[in-house]
Amino acid sequence: MKSLAALLILVMVWAVGLLAFSSRVEQSIPAREPPIADGVVVLTGASNIRLEAATKLLEAGKGKRLLISGVNREATREDVLNVTKAVKPIYDCCVDLGFAAANTIGNARETAEWAKAKGYRSLIVVTADYHMPRSMLELRATMPDTVLYPYPVATEGLDAHRWWKQNAGARRMIVEYCKYLAILGREAFLGLGPKEEAGEPARKAS
């Protein structure tokens, strides 16, 4: 009976956390106007809306350059230009394409390397609303000294208010929540390790 009670409590805690996570996603959109930062980064995905949103931020002067992280390796600059609907002179001068990332961890590493190479200390992060919490965890783990401003974009086909009424929406939210918990667990575990001594380099995210 004790083990059953413990399991029920665990399920309840998980469910409450899921509701809090989904509420956070719902309340994140529409995104607030971000401050001016050194750069803008957008994490690619199934929808092109986030690419258009990031491009508009660049064109509005919210950052000096834009990194599109996780671009399909078969895509050309012309292909990406057509998707972003960017003003061509701005696209040609100020948009960088990252082809190395294949997942969110890869996005974080690619972004960190780009920001370091450019000397950027603040970034506006653009990605899907439901993907933003996990993306921010990964980015902060990889570049803890960089100021990050989230700019979530509403996901097509996902009703963040009534996600449980759609099979696809429920699946997407639950899977993303579980991935988010996994990253929280990883960071909590790493935080239990020995602290860096003064003057030693900070640990790198795995």
PDB file of C-alpha atoms in Angstrom:
ATOM      1  CA  MET A   1       0.000   0.000   0.000  1.00  0.00           C
ATOM      2  CA  LYS A   2       2.832   2.375   0.810  1.00  0.00           C
ATOM      3  CA  SER A   3       4.414   1.844  -2.594  1.00  0.00           C
ATOM      4  CA  LEU A   4       1.042   2.433  -4.293  1.00  0.00           C
ATOM      5  CA  ALA A   5       0.512   5.628  -2.310  1.00  0.00           C
ATOM      6  CA  ALA A   6       3.999   6.813  -3.212  1.00  0.00           C
ATOM      7  CA  LEU A   7       3.294   6.092  -6.889  1.00  0.00           C
ATOM      8  CA  LEU A   8       0.017   8.006  -6.762  1.00  0.00           C
ATOM      9  CA  ILE A   9       1.738  10.976  -5.135  1.00  0.00           C
ATOM     10  CA  LEU A  10       4.437  10.888  -7.799  1.00  0.00           C
ATOM     11  CA  VAL A  11       1.810  10.843 -10.573  1.00  0.00           C
ATOM     12  CA  MET A  12      -0.022  13.744  -8.951  1.00  0.00           C
ATOM     13  CA  VAL A  13       3.163  15.797  -8.682  1.00  0.00           C
ATOM     14  CA  TRP A  14       3.944  15.022 -12.336  1.00  0.00           C
ATOM     15  CA  ALA A  15       0.430  16.050 -13.414  1.00  0.00           C
ATOM     16  CA  VAL A  16       0.535  19.299 -11.445  1.00  0.00           C
ATOM     17  CA  GLY A  17       3.895  20.065 -13.011  1.00  0.00           C
ATOM     18  CA  LEU A  18       2.483  19.399 -16.470  1.00  0.00           C
ATOM     19  CA  LEU A  19      -0.361  21.836 -15.847  1.00  0.00           C
ATOM     20  CA  ALA A  20       2.103  24.459 -14.620  1.00  0.00           C
ATOM     21  CA  PHE A  21       4.290  23.876 -17.678  1.00  0.00           C
ATOM     22  CA  SER A  22       1.379  24.201 -20.113  1.00  0.00           C
ATOM     23  CA  SER A  23       0.168  27.330 -18.321  1.00  0.00           C
ATOM     24  CA  ARG A  24       3.631  28.830 -18.686  1.00  0.00           C
ATOM     25  CA  VAL A  25       3.557  28.095 -22.416  1.00  0.00           C
ATOM     26  CA  GLU A  26       0.090  29.601 -22.798  1.00  0.00           C
ATOM     27  CA  GLN A  27       1.008  32.787 -20.936  1.00  0.00           C
ATOM     28  CA  SER A  28       4.224  33.277 -22.913  1.00  0.00           C
ATOM     29  CA  ILE A  29       2.372  34.336 -26.060  1.00  0.00           C
ATOM     30  CA  PRO A  30       2.049  36.796 -27.575  1.00  0.00           C
ATOM     31  CA  ALA A  31       5.682  37.527 -26.839  1.00  0.00           C
ATOM     32  CA  ARG A  32       6.644  40.784 -25.182  1.00  0.00           C
ATOM     33  CA  GLU A  33       8.655  43.310 -27.140  1.00  0.00           C
ATOM     34  CA  PRO A  34      12.294  42.376 -26.452  1.00  0.00           C
ATOM     35  CA  PRO A  35      14.993  44.930 -25.653  1.00  0.00           C
ATOM     36  CA  ILE A  36      17.823  45.572 -28.078  1.00  0.00           C
ATOM     37  CA  ALA A  37      20.477  42.859 -27.786  1.00  0.00           C
ATOM     38  CA  ASP A  38      23.785  42.095 -29.444  1.00  0.00           C
ATOM     39  CA  GLY A  39      22.283  39.402 -31.630  1.00  0.00           C
ATOM     40  CA  VAL A  40      19.224  37.329 -32.486  1.00  0.00           C
ATOM     41  CA  VAL A  41      19.146  33.541 -32.764  1.00  0.00           C
ATOM     42  CA  VAL A  42      16.314  31.401 -34.094  1.00  0.00           C
ATOM     43  CA  LEU A  43      16.093  27.637 -33.656  1.00  0.00           C
ATOM     44  CA  THR A  44      14.686  25.973 -36.754  1.00  0.00           C
ATOM     45  CA  GLY A  45      11.763  23.564 -36.664  1.00  0.00           C
ATOM     46  CA  ALA A  46       8.733  22.338 -38.556  1.00  0.00           C
ATOM     47  CA  SER A  47       7.234  25.821 -38.903  1.00  0.00           C
ATOM     48  CA  ASN A  48       8.689  28.757 -40.815  1.00  0.00           C
ATOM     49  CA  ILE A  49       6.830  31.331 -38.711  1.00  0.00           C
ATOM     50  CA  ARG A  50       9.657  31.538 -36.198  1.00  0.00           C
ATOM     51  CA  LEU A  51      12.129  32.292 -39.010  1.00  0.00           C
ATOM     52  CA  GLU A  52       9.958  35.151 -40.220  1.00  0.00           C
ATOM     53  CA  ALA A  53       9.596  36.487 -36.666  1.00  0.00           C
ATOM     54  CA  ALA A  54      13.357  36.416 -36.078  1.00  0.00           C
ATOM     55  CA  THR A  55      14.007  38.158 -39.381  1.00  0.00           C
ATOM     56  CA  LYS A  56      11.577  40.931 -38.481  1.00  0.00           C
ATOM     57  CA  LEU A  57      13.421  41.445 -35.186  1.00  0.00           C
ATOM     58  CA  LEU A  58      16.695  41.825 -37.089  1.00  0.00           C
ATOM     59  CA  GLU A  59      15.133  44.240 -39.563  1.00  0.00           C
ATOM     60  CA  ALA A  60      13.728  46.251 -36.641  1.00  0.00           C
ATOM     61  CA  GLY A  61      17.245  46.716 -35.279  1.00  0.00           C
ATOM     62  CA  LYS A  62      16.825  44.444 -32.265  1.00  0.00           C
ATOM     63  CA  GLY A  63      20.188  42.813 -32.930  1.00  0.00           C
ATOM     64  CA  LYS A  64      23.317  43.323 -35.028  1.00  0.00           C
ATOM     65  CA  ARG A  65      23.155  39.895 -36.656  1.00  0.00           C
ATOM     66  CA  LEU A  66      20.863  36.885 -36.853  1.00  0.00           C
ATOM     67  CA  LEU A  67      21.912  33.248 -36.489  1.00  0.00           C
ATOM     68  CA  ILE A  68      19.578  30.625 -37.947  1.00  0.00           C
ATOM     69  CA  SER A  69      20.601  27.497 -36.063  1.00  0.00           C
ATOM     70  CA  GLY A  70      19.906  23.979 -37.305  1.00  0.00           C
ATOM     71  CA  VAL A  71      19.530  24.684 -41.029  1.00  0.00           C
ATOM     72  CA  ASN A  72      19.066  21.656 -43.283  1.00  0.00           C
ATOM     73  CA  ARG A  73      22.453  20.900 -44.803  1.00  0.00           C
ATOM     74  CA  GLU A  74      20.911  20.582 -48.245  1.00  0.00           C
ATOM     75  CA  ALA A  75      19.405  24.076 -48.086  1.00  0.00           C
ATOM     76  CA  THR A  76      21.106  26.982 -49.852  1.00  0.00           C
ATOM     77  CA  ARG A  77      21.227  30.617 -48.731  1.00  0.00           C
ATOM     78  CA  GLU A  78      18.699  31.378 -51.455  1.00  0.00           C
ATOM     79  CA  ASP A  79      16.359  28.684 -50.100  1.00  0.00           C
ATOM     80  CA  VAL A  80      16.530  30.162 -46.604  1.00  0.00           C
ATOM     81  CA  LEU A  81      16.063  33.696 -47.941  1.00  0.00           C
ATOM     82  CA  ASN A  82      12.779  32.658 -49.545  1.00  0.00           C
ATOM     83  CA  VAL A  83      11.582  31.102 -46.296  1.00  0.00           C
ATOM     84  CA  THR A  84      12.489  34.044 -44.080  1.00  0.00           C
ATOM     85  CA  LYS A  85      10.991  36.635 -46.462  1.00  0.00           C
ATOM     86  CA  ALA A  86      13.827  38.920 -45.425  1.00  0.00           C
ATOM     87  CA  VAL A  87      14.870  42.158 -47.071  1.00  0.00           C
ATOM     88  CA  LYS A  88      17.709  40.909 -49.270  1.00  0.00           C
ATOM     89  CA  PRO A  89      20.367  43.552 -48.414  1.00  0.00           C
ATOM     90  CA  ILE A  90      19.882  42.897 -44.688  1.00  0.00           C
ATOM     91  CA  TYR A  91      19.845  39.137 -45.268  1.00  0.00           C
ATOM     92  CA  ASP A  92      23.069  39.270 -47.314  1.00  0.00           C
ATOM     93  CA  CYS A  93      24.944  41.357 -44.756  1.00  0.00           C
ATOM     94  CA  CYS A  94      23.649  40.208 -41.402  1.00  0.00           C
ATOM     95  CA  VAL A  95      22.257  36.639 -41.451  1.00  0.00           C
ATOM     96  CA  ASP A  96      24.436  33.652 -40.564  1.00  0.00           C
ATOM     97  CA  LEU A  97      23.370  30.060 -41.200  1.00  0.00           C
ATOM     98  CA  GLY A  98      24.286  27.265 -38.806  1.00  0.00           C
ATOM     99  CA  PHE A  99      24.247  23.768 -40.283  1.00  0.00           C
ATOM    100  CA  ALA A 100      25.800  21.792 -37.408  1.00  0.00           C
ATOM    101  CA  ALA A 101      22.863  21.492 -34.977  1.00  0.00           C
ATOM    102  CA  ALA A 102      20.558  18.466 -35.217  1.00  0.00           C
ATOM    103  CA  ASN A 103      18.728  18.944 -31.899  1.00  0.00           C
ATOM    104  CA  THR A 104      18.277  21.417 -29.055  1.00  0.00           C
ATOM    105  CA  ILE A 105      21.619  20.556 -27.444  1.00  0.00           C
ATOM    106  CA  GLY A 106      23.247  21.149 -30.822  1.00  0.00           C
ATOM    107  CA  ASN A 107      21.409  24.465 -31.137  1.00  0.00           C
ATOM    108  CA  ALA A 108      22.818  25.555 -27.783  1.00  0.00           C
ATOM    109  CA  ARG A 109      26.379  24.624 -28.712  1.00  0.00           C
ATOM    110  CA  GLU A 110      26.130  26.227 -32.139  1.00  0.00           C
ATOM    111  CA  THR A 111      24.699  29.404 -30.634  1.00  0.00           C
ATOM    112  CA  ALA A 112      27.373  29.560 -27.940  1.00  0.00           C
ATOM    113  CA  GLU A 113      30.160  29.226 -30.506  1.00  0.00           C
ATOM    114  CA  TRP A 114      28.586  31.917 -32.714  1.00  0.00           C
ATOM    115  CA  ALA A 115      28.093  34.336 -29.831  1.00  0.00           C
ATOM    116  CA  LYS A 116      31.658  33.792 -28.610  1.00  0.00           C
ATOM    117  CA  ALA A 117      33.079  34.351 -32.098  1.00  0.00           C
ATOM    118  CA  LYS A 118      31.105  37.593 -32.435  1.00  0.00           C
ATOM    119  CA  GLY A 119      31.802  38.758 -28.898  1.00  0.00           C
ATOM    120  CA  TYR A 120      28.088  38.936 -28.098  1.00  0.00           C
ATOM    121  CA  ARG A 121      26.956  39.046 -24.475  1.00  0.00           C
ATOM    122  CA  SER A 122      23.184  39.293 -25.019  1.00  0.00           C
ATOM    123  CA  LEU A 123      20.847  37.431 -27.375  1.00  0.00           C
ATOM    124  CA  ILE A 124      17.176  37.347 -28.283  1.00  0.00           C
ATOM    125  CA  VAL A 125      16.104  33.699 -28.589  1.00  0.00           C
ATOM    126  CA  VAL A 126      13.314  32.828 -31.015  1.00  0.00           C
ATOM    127  CA  THR A 127      11.654  29.425 -31.078  1.00  0.00           C
ATOM    128  CA  ALA A 128       8.225  27.806 -30.668  1.00  0.00           C
ATOM    129  CA  ASP A 129       6.249  28.595 -27.506  1.00  0.00           C
ATOM    130  CA  TYR A 130       6.196  25.015 -26.202  1.00  0.00           C
ATOM    131  CA  HIS A 131       9.895  24.563 -27.035  1.00  0.00           C
ATOM    132  CA  MET A 132      11.093  27.747 -25.337  1.00  0.00           C
ATOM    133  CA  PRO A 133      11.427  26.488 -21.701  1.00  0.00           C
ATOM    134  CA  ARG A 134      13.723  23.605 -22.684  1.00  0.00           C
ATOM    135  CA  SER A 135      15.646  25.754 -25.151  1.00  0.00           C
ATOM    136  CA  MET A 136      16.372  28.338 -22.470  1.00  0.00           C
ATOM    137  CA  LEU A 137      17.613  25.624 -20.097  1.00  0.00           C
ATOM    138  CA  GLU A 138      20.019  24.270 -22.718  1.00  0.00           C
ATOM    139  CA  LEU A 139      21.234  27.713 -23.772  1.00  0.00           C
ATOM    140  CA  ARG A 140      21.788  28.888 -20.193  1.00  0.00           C
ATOM    141  CA  ALA A 141      23.687  25.697 -19.396  1.00  0.00           C
ATOM    142  CA  THR A 142      25.964  26.250 -22.391  1.00  0.00           C
ATOM    143  CA  MET A 143      26.420  30.014 -22.079  1.00  0.00           C
ATOM    144  CA  PRO A 144      25.711  31.005 -18.451  1.00  0.00           C
ATOM    145  CA  ASP A 145      27.317  34.442 -18.772  1.00  0.00           C
ATOM    146  CA  THR A 146      25.155  35.529 -21.709  1.00  0.00           C
ATOM    147  CA  VAL A 147      21.932  37.471 -21.159  1.00  0.00           C
ATOM    148  CA  LEU A 148      19.073  35.715 -22.981  1.00  0.00           C
ATOM    149  CA  TYR A 149      15.724  37.248 -23.887  1.00  0.00           C
ATOM    150  CA  PRO A 150      13.054  34.702 -24.903  1.00  0.00           C
ATOM    151  CA  TYR A 151      10.809  35.537 -27.849  1.00  0.00           C
ATOM    152  CA  PRO A 152       8.365  32.604 -28.158  1.00  0.00           C
ATOM    153  CA  VAL A 153       6.280  32.170 -31.299  1.00  0.00           C
ATOM    154  CA  ALA A 154       2.839  30.560 -31.274  1.00  0.00           C
ATOM    155  CA  THR A 155       2.828  27.045 -32.726  1.00  0.00           C
ATOM    156  CA  GLU A 156       0.544  26.343 -35.661  1.00  0.00           C
ATOM    157  CA  GLY A 157      -2.068  23.727 -34.812  1.00  0.00           C
ATOM    158  CA  LEU A 158      -1.423  23.886 -31.066  1.00  0.00           C
ATOM    159  CA  ASP A 159      -4.088  25.413 -28.847  1.00  0.00           C
ATOM    160  CA  ALA A 160      -2.010  26.178 -25.772  1.00  0.00           C
ATOM    161  CA  HIS A 161      -5.185  26.861 -23.772  1.00  0.00           C
ATOM    162  CA  ARG A 162      -6.982  23.590 -24.593  1.00  0.00           C
ATOM    163  CA  TRP A 163      -4.084  21.379 -25.633  1.00  0.00           C
ATOM    164  CA  TRP A 164      -5.530  18.293 -23.931  1.00  0.00           C
ATOM    165  CA  LYS A 165      -8.499  18.285 -26.341  1.00  0.00           C
ATOM    166  CA  GLN A 166      -6.282  17.488 -29.321  1.00  0.00           C
ATOM    167  CA  ASN A 167      -4.409  14.209 -29.614  1.00  0.00           C
ATOM    168  CA  ALA A 168      -1.500  15.835 -31.433  1.00  0.00           C
ATOM    169  CA  GLY A 169      -1.453  18.795 -29.057  1.00  0.00           C
ATOM    170  CA  ALA A 170      -1.571  16.602 -25.963  1.00  0.00           C
ATOM    171  CA  ARG A 171       1.207  14.391 -27.290  1.00  0.00           C
ATOM    172  CA  ARG A 172       3.396  17.362 -28.142  1.00  0.00           C
ATOM    173  CA  MET A 173       2.919  19.048 -24.767  1.00  0.00           C
ATOM    174  CA  ILE A 174       3.466  15.872 -22.721  1.00  0.00           C
ATOM    175  CA  VAL A 175       6.567  14.815 -24.660  1.00  0.00           C
ATOM    176  CA  GLU A 176       8.063  18.286 -24.395  1.00  0.00           C
ATOM    177  CA  TYR A 177       7.314  18.422 -20.655  1.00  0.00           C
ATOM    178  CA  CYS A 178       9.077  15.093 -20.130  1.00  0.00           C
ATOM    179  CA  LYS A 179      12.107  16.325 -22.082  1.00  0.00           C
ATOM    180  CA  TYR A 180      12.079  19.487 -19.993  1.00  0.00           C
ATOM    181  CA  LEU A 181      12.060  17.422 -16.785  1.00  0.00           C
ATOM    182  CA  ALA A 182      14.970  15.383 -18.094  1.00  0.00           C
ATOM    183  CA  ILE A 183      17.043  18.529 -18.612  1.00  0.00           C
ATOM    184  CA  LEU A 184      16.094  19.812 -15.151  1.00  0.00           C
ATOM    185  CA  GLY A 185      17.205  16.487 -13.706  1.00  0.00           C
ATOM    186  CA  ARG A 186      20.465  16.583 -15.607  1.00  0.00           C
ATOM    187  CA  GLU A 187      21.287  20.099 -14.423  1.00  0.00           C
ATOM    188  CA  ALA A 188      20.340  19.252 -10.835  1.00  0.00           C
ATOM    189  CA  PHE A 189      22.628  16.195 -10.942  1.00  0.00           C
ATOM    190  CA  LEU A 190      25.510  18.193 -12.421  1.00  0.00           C
ATOM    191  CA  GLY A 191      24.964  20.824  -9.755  1.00  0.00           C
ATOM    192  CA  LEU A 192      25.740  18.225  -7.091  1.00  0.00           C
ATOM    193  CA  GLY A 193      29.259  17.804  -8.427  1.00  0.00           C
ATOM    194  CA  PRO A 194      32.379  19.620  -7.199  1.00  0.00           C
ATOM    195  CA  LYS A 195      32.251  23.385  -7.629  1.00  0.00           C
ATOM    196  CA  GLU A 196      34.770  25.080  -9.896  1.00  0.00           C
ATOM    197  CA  GLU A 197      37.616  26.736  -8.039  1.00  0.00           C
ATOM    198  CA  ALA A 198      38.178  30.424  -8.597  1.00  0.00           C
ATOM    199  CA  GLY A 199      40.169  30.981 -11.777  1.00  0.00           C
ATOM    200  CA  GLU A 200      39.195  27.621 -13.282  1.00  0.00           C
ATOM    201  CA  PRO A 201      37.077  27.469 -16.445  1.00  0.00           C
ATOM    202  CA  ALA A 202      33.364  26.801 -15.945  1.00  0.00           C
ATOM    203  CA  ARG A 203      32.055  23.354 -16.808  1.00  0.00           C
ATOM    204  CA  LYS A 204      30.758  22.761 -20.261  1.00  0.00           C
ATOM    205  CA  ALA A 205      27.232  21.479 -20.860  1.00  0.00           C
ATOM    206  CA  SER A 206      27.062  17.966 -22.202  1.00  0.00           C
TER     207      SER A 206
END
